[in-house]
PDB file of C-alpha atoms in Angstrom:
ATOM      1  CA  UNK A 184      25.612 -14.800  41.487  1.00 93.00           C
ATOM      2  CA  UNK A 185      28.789 -14.512  39.433  1.00 96.00           C
ATOM      3  CA  UNK A 186      31.342 -17.298  38.502  1.00 96.00           C
ATOM      4  CA  UNK A 187      34.957 -15.977  38.492  1.00 97.00           C
ATOM      5  CA  UNK A 188      37.425 -18.216  36.667  1.00 97.00           C
ATOM      6  CA  UNK A 189      40.912 -17.470  37.874  1.00 97.00           C
ATOM      7  CA  UNK A 190      44.142 -18.717  36.195  1.00 97.00           C
ATOM      8  CA  UNK A 191      47.262 -18.536  38.187  1.00 97.00           C
ATOM      9  CA  UNK A 192      50.625 -19.281  36.418  1.00 96.00           C
ATOM     10  CA  UNK A 193      54.223 -19.040  37.242  1.00 96.00           C
ATOM     11  CA  UNK A 194      55.916 -15.881  35.913  1.00 96.00           C
ATOM     12  CA  UNK A 195      58.252 -16.194  32.792  1.00 92.00           C
ATOM     13  CA  UNK A 196      61.697 -17.362  33.977  1.00 93.00           C
ATOM     14  CA  UNK A 197      60.554 -18.978  37.109  1.00 96.00           C
ATOM     15  CA  UNK A 198      61.597 -22.546  37.196  1.00 95.00           C
ATOM     16  CA  UNK A 199      58.849 -25.116  37.167  1.00 96.00           C
ATOM     17  CA  UNK A 200      60.027 -28.402  38.632  1.00 96.00           C
ATOM     18  CA  UNK A 201      56.499 -29.847  38.612  1.00 96.00           C
ATOM     19  CA  UNK A 202      56.131 -29.043  34.960  1.00 97.00           C
ATOM     20  CA  UNK A 203      59.532 -30.623  34.197  1.00 97.00           C
ATOM     21  CA  UNK A 204      58.429 -33.856  36.117  1.00 97.00           C
ATOM     22  CA  UNK A 205      55.257 -34.087  34.048  1.00 97.00           C
ATOM     23  CA  UNK A 206      57.195 -33.390  30.834  1.00 97.00           C
ATOM     24  CA  UNK A 207      59.625 -36.259  31.643  1.00 97.00           C
ATOM     25  CA  UNK A 208      56.666 -38.615  32.442  1.00 97.00           C
ATOM     26  CA  UNK A 209      55.057 -37.651  29.061  1.00 97.00           C
ATOM     27  CA  UNK A 210      58.312 -38.371  27.353  1.00 97.00           C
ATOM     28  CA  UNK A 211      58.616 -41.803  29.062  1.00 97.00           C
ATOM     29  CA  UNK A 212      55.107 -42.507  27.721  1.00 96.00           C
ATOM     30  CA  UNK A 213      56.512 -41.838  24.174  1.00 95.00           C
ATOM     31  CA  UNK A 214      54.910 -38.371  23.730  1.00 96.00           C
ATOM     32  CA  UNK A 215      58.177 -37.109  22.320  1.00 94.00           C
ATOM     33  CA  UNK A 216      56.685 -34.048  20.645  1.00 95.00           C
ATOM     34  CA  UNK A 217      56.020 -32.412  23.980  1.00 97.00           C
ATOM     35  CA  UNK A 218      58.415 -29.456  24.096  1.00 96.00           C
ATOM     36  CA  UNK A 219      57.440 -27.799  27.393  1.00 96.00           C
ATOM     37  CA  UNK A 220      54.937 -28.122  30.295  1.00 97.00           C
ATOM     38  CA  UNK A 221      54.033 -25.318  32.693  1.00 97.00           C
ATOM     39  CA  UNK A 222      51.607 -26.082  35.563  1.00 97.00           C
ATOM     40  CA  UNK A 223      49.446 -23.488  37.398  1.00 97.00           C
ATOM     41  CA  UNK A 224      46.252 -23.291  39.360  1.00 96.00           C
ATOM     42  CA  UNK A 225      42.677 -22.945  38.071  1.00 97.00           C
ATOM     43  CA  UNK A 226      40.068 -21.690  40.522  1.00 97.00           C
ATOM     44  CA  UNK A 227      36.290 -21.226  40.208  1.00 96.00           C
ATOM     45  CA  UNK A 228      34.989 -18.750  42.774  1.00 97.00           C
ATOM     46  CA  UNK A 229      31.228 -18.178  43.113  1.00 97.00           C
ATOM     47  CA  UNK A 230      30.622 -14.606  44.252  1.00 96.00           C
ATOM     48  CA  UNK A 231      27.362 -12.973  45.202  1.00 94.00           C
ATOM     49  CA  UNK A 232      26.777  -9.784  43.125  1.00 90.00           C
ATOM     50  CA  UNK A 233      28.481  -6.696  44.298  1.00 87.00           C
ATOM     51  CA  UNK A 234      29.262  -3.499  42.406  1.00 85.00           C
ATOM     52  CA  UNK A 235      33.098  -3.592  42.576  1.00 91.00           C
ATOM     53  CA  UNK A 236      33.630  -7.257  41.730  1.00 94.00           C
ATOM     54  CA  UNK A 237      36.726  -6.728  39.549  1.00 95.00           C
ATOM     55  CA  UNK A 238      38.308  -4.724  42.331  1.00 95.00           C
ATOM     56  CA  UNK A 239      37.445  -7.386  44.785  1.00 96.00           C
ATOM     57  CA  UNK A 240      38.911 -10.213  42.688  1.00 97.00           C
ATOM     58  CA  UNK A 241      42.143  -8.315  42.187  1.00 97.00           C
ATOM     59  CA  UNK A 242      42.389  -7.817  45.928  1.00 96.00           C
ATOM     60  CA  UNK A 243      41.625 -11.511  46.646  1.00 97.00           C
ATOM     61  CA  UNK A 244      44.325 -12.532  44.200  1.00 97.00           C
ATOM     62  CA  UNK A 245      46.883 -10.078  45.590  1.00 96.00           C
ATOM     63  CA  UNK A 246      46.178 -10.857  49.157  1.00 95.00           C
ATOM     64  CA  UNK A 247      45.696 -14.649  49.139  1.00 96.00           C
ATOM     65  CA  UNK A 248      45.186 -16.546  45.900  1.00 97.00           C
ATOM     66  CA  UNK A 249      48.341 -15.762  44.003  1.00 97.00           C
ATOM     67  CA  UNK A 250      51.937 -15.183  45.159  1.00 96.00           C
ATOM     68  CA  UNK A 251      52.803 -11.841  43.558  1.00 94.00           C
ATOM     69  CA  UNK A 252      56.607 -12.597  43.697  1.00 95.00           C
ATOM     70  CA  UNK A 253      56.495 -15.648  41.394  1.00 96.00           C
ATOM     71  CA  UNK A 254      52.987 -15.911  39.982  1.00 97.00           C
ATOM     72  CA  UNK A 255      50.791 -14.012  37.531  1.00 96.00           C
ATOM     73  CA  UNK A 256      47.013 -14.166  37.523  1.00 97.00           C
ATOM     74  CA  UNK A 257      44.177 -13.572  35.068  1.00 96.00           C
ATOM     75  CA  UNK A 258      40.465 -14.127  35.343  1.00 97.00           C
ATOM     76  CA  UNK A 259      37.082 -14.029  33.627  1.00 96.00           C
ATOM     77  CA  UNK A 260      33.759 -13.082  35.240  1.00 96.00           C
ATOM     78  CA  UNK A 261      30.600 -14.849  34.050  1.00 95.00           C
ATOM     79  CA  UNK A 262      26.990 -14.944  35.017  1.00 92.00           C
ATOM     80  CA  UNK A 263      26.634 -18.052  37.156  1.00 87.00           C
ATOM     81  CA  UNK A 264      24.391 -20.669  35.469  1.00 77.00           C
TER      82      UNK A 264
ATOM     83  CA  UNK B  60      54.367 -25.395  17.537  1.00 93.00           C
ATOM     84  CA  UNK B  61      50.983 -25.535  19.403  1.00 96.00           C
ATOM     85  CA  UNK B  62      50.062 -24.313  22.825  1.00 96.00           C
ATOM     86  CA  UNK B  63      47.530 -26.646  24.555  1.00 97.00           C
ATOM     87  CA  UNK B  64      45.795 -25.018  27.558  1.00 97.00           C
ATOM     88  CA  UNK B  65      44.357 -27.843  29.788  1.00 97.00           C
ATOM     89  CA  UNK B  66      41.912 -27.254  32.593  1.00 97.00           C
ATOM     90  CA  UNK B  67      41.479 -30.015  35.155  1.00 97.00           C
ATOM     91  CA  UNK B  68      38.664 -29.693  37.705  1.00 96.00           C
ATOM     92  CA  UNK B  69      37.118 -31.975  40.338  1.00 96.00           C
ATOM     93  CA  UNK B  70      33.948 -33.666  39.209  1.00 96.00           C
ATOM     94  CA  UNK B  71      30.635 -32.414  40.489  1.00 91.00           C
ATOM     95  CA  UNK B  72      29.919 -33.828  43.965  1.00 93.00           C
ATOM     96  CA  UNK B  73      33.587 -34.625  44.765  1.00 96.00           C
ATOM     97  CA  UNK B  74      34.569 -32.902  48.078  1.00 95.00           C
ATOM     98  CA  UNK B  75      37.167 -30.135  47.669  1.00 96.00           C
ATOM     99  CA  UNK B  76      38.895 -29.553  50.993  1.00 96.00           C
ATOM    100  CA  UNK B  77      41.475 -27.259  49.494  1.00 96.00           C
ATOM    101  CA  UNK B  78      38.645 -25.182  48.085  1.00 97.00           C
ATOM    102  CA  UNK B  79      36.902 -25.054  51.474  1.00 97.00           C
ATOM    103  CA  UNK B  80      40.177 -23.991  53.152  1.00 97.00           C
ATOM    104  CA  UNK B  81      40.563 -21.131  50.607  1.00 97.00           C
ATOM    105  CA  UNK B  82      36.907 -20.213  51.102  1.00 97.00           C
ATOM    106  CA  UNK B  83      37.341 -20.004  54.913  1.00 97.00           C
ATOM    107  CA  UNK B  84      40.509 -17.860  54.506  1.00 97.00           C
ATOM    108  CA  UNK B  85      38.623 -15.488  52.240  1.00 97.00           C
ATOM    109  CA  UNK B  86      35.789 -15.224  54.696  1.00 97.00           C
ATOM    110  CA  UNK B  87      38.335 -14.407  57.435  1.00 97.00           C
ATOM    111  CA  UNK B  88      39.604 -11.616  55.164  1.00 96.00           C
ATOM    112  CA  UNK B  89      36.049 -10.196  55.255  1.00 95.00           C
ATOM    113  CA  UNK B  90      35.192 -11.373  51.641  1.00 96.00           C
ATOM    114  CA  UNK B  91      31.795 -12.569  52.914  1.00 94.00           C
ATOM    115  CA  UNK B  92      30.081 -12.637  49.518  1.00 95.00           C
ATOM    116  CA  UNK B  93      32.264 -15.690  48.451  1.00 97.00           C
ATOM    117  CA  UNK B  94      29.725 -18.545  48.126  1.00 96.00           C
ATOM    118  CA  UNK B  95      31.987 -21.320  46.917  1.00 96.00           C
ATOM    119  CA  UNK B  96      35.589 -22.071  45.829  1.00 97.00           C
ATOM    120  CA  UNK B  97      36.610 -24.996  43.573  1.00 97.00           C
ATOM    121  CA  UNK B  98      40.295 -25.529  42.920  1.00 97.00           C
ATOM    122  CA  UNK B  99      41.749 -27.334  39.863  1.00 97.00           C
ATOM    123  CA  UNK B 100      44.914 -27.511  37.758  1.00 96.00           C
ATOM    124  CA  UNK B 101      45.829 -25.336  34.800  1.00 97.00           C
ATOM    125  CA  UNK B 102      48.498 -26.676  32.359  1.00 97.00           C
ATOM    126  CA  UNK B 103      50.166 -25.197  29.366  1.00 96.00           C
ATOM    127  CA  UNK B 104      51.731 -27.833  27.175  1.00 97.00           C
ATOM    128  CA  UNK B 105      53.842 -26.829  24.101  1.00 97.00           C
ATOM    129  CA  UNK B 106      53.475 -29.514  21.369  1.00 96.00           C
ATOM    130  CA  UNK B 107      55.266 -29.840  18.155  1.00 94.00           C
ATOM    131  CA  UNK B 108      52.780 -30.046  15.286  1.00 90.00           C
ATOM    132  CA  UNK B 109      51.356 -33.475  14.590  1.00 87.00           C
ATOM    133  CA  UNK B 110      48.205 -34.398  12.659  1.00 85.00           C
ATOM    134  CA  UNK B 111      46.294 -36.131  15.453  1.00 91.00           C
ATOM    135  CA  UNK B 112      46.940 -33.515  18.203  1.00 94.00           C
ATOM    136  CA  UNK B 113      43.431 -33.730  19.787  1.00 95.00           C
ATOM    137  CA  UNK B 114      43.632 -37.523  19.926  1.00 95.00           C
ATOM    138  CA  UNK B 115      47.030 -37.161  21.500  1.00 96.00           C
ATOM    139  CA  UNK B 116      45.906 -34.600  24.128  1.00 97.00           C
ATOM    140  CA  UNK B 117      42.895 -36.771  25.124  1.00 97.00           C
ATOM    141  CA  UNK B 118      45.302 -39.724  25.639  1.00 96.00           C
ATOM    142  CA  UNK B 119      47.828 -37.687  27.675  1.00 97.00           C
ATOM    143  CA  UNK B 120      44.920 -36.503  29.925  1.00 97.00           C
ATOM    144  CA  UNK B 121      43.464 -39.952  30.305  1.00 96.00           C
ATOM    145  CA  UNK B 122      46.822 -41.634  30.932  1.00 96.00           C
ATOM    146  CA  UNK B 123      48.552 -39.079  33.132  1.00 96.00           C
ATOM    147  CA  UNK B 124      47.382 -35.465  33.539  1.00 97.00           C
ATOM    148  CA  UNK B 125      43.918 -36.064  34.946  1.00 97.00           C
ATOM    149  CA  UNK B 126      42.485 -38.731  37.359  1.00 96.00           C
ATOM    150  CA  UNK B 127      39.488 -40.048  35.489  1.00 94.00           C
ATOM    151  CA  UNK B 128      37.829 -41.198  38.675  1.00 95.00           C
ATOM    152  CA  UNK B 129      37.456 -37.778  40.345  1.00 96.00           C
ATOM    153  CA  UNK B 130      38.506 -35.264  37.694  1.00 97.00           C
ATOM    154  CA  UNK B 131      37.182 -33.744  34.424  1.00 96.00           C
ATOM    155  CA  UNK B 132      39.301 -32.101  31.841  1.00 97.00           C
ATOM    156  CA  UNK B 133      38.905 -29.636  29.036  1.00 96.00           C
ATOM    157  CA  UNK B 134      41.352 -27.898  26.749  1.00 97.00           C
ATOM    158  CA  UNK B 135      41.983 -25.440  23.952  1.00 96.00           C
ATOM    159  CA  UNK B 136      44.555 -25.704  21.264  1.00 96.00           C
ATOM    160  CA  UNK B 137      46.161 -22.528  19.923  1.00 95.00           C
ATOM    161  CA  UNK B 138      48.969 -21.623  17.515  1.00 92.00           C
ATOM    162  CA  UNK B 139      52.021 -20.930  19.780  1.00 87.00           C
ATOM    163  CA  UNK B 140      53.136 -17.278  19.594  1.00 77.00           C
TER     164      UNK B 140
END
């Protein structure tokens, strides 16, 4: 079994209203040294072993998990504990 | 300037309907070796340098970014490029 950790982030230049809202909230809590906040998704996918796992993860991200127009993705593959 | 990468995940045992929905979608796309999917949040926070950054990040997570009842958080602090 493998544990795939997938990080999905908005592409550079894409507006992040959610991040802005969190940033404003942090400022209102006096965390004034917060310069920027970007919010994305973090997924842990448990996969039974197969020989083309990287290919499969790329396809899953392209097809479903990430929106290729506005999002980038990266991932790590670990042995599941 | 520092870049703080924050990973917020549901605690063990907390139901993840969103993860289940993604898992079902992956199965319907013939990715049958997907055993489990857990979905969380990934945040990148840019912070101007201050001496107690770790303390500050813990407080921001406890106060706003993570729900301590159902979520865990972890983070890394890097020099912003």
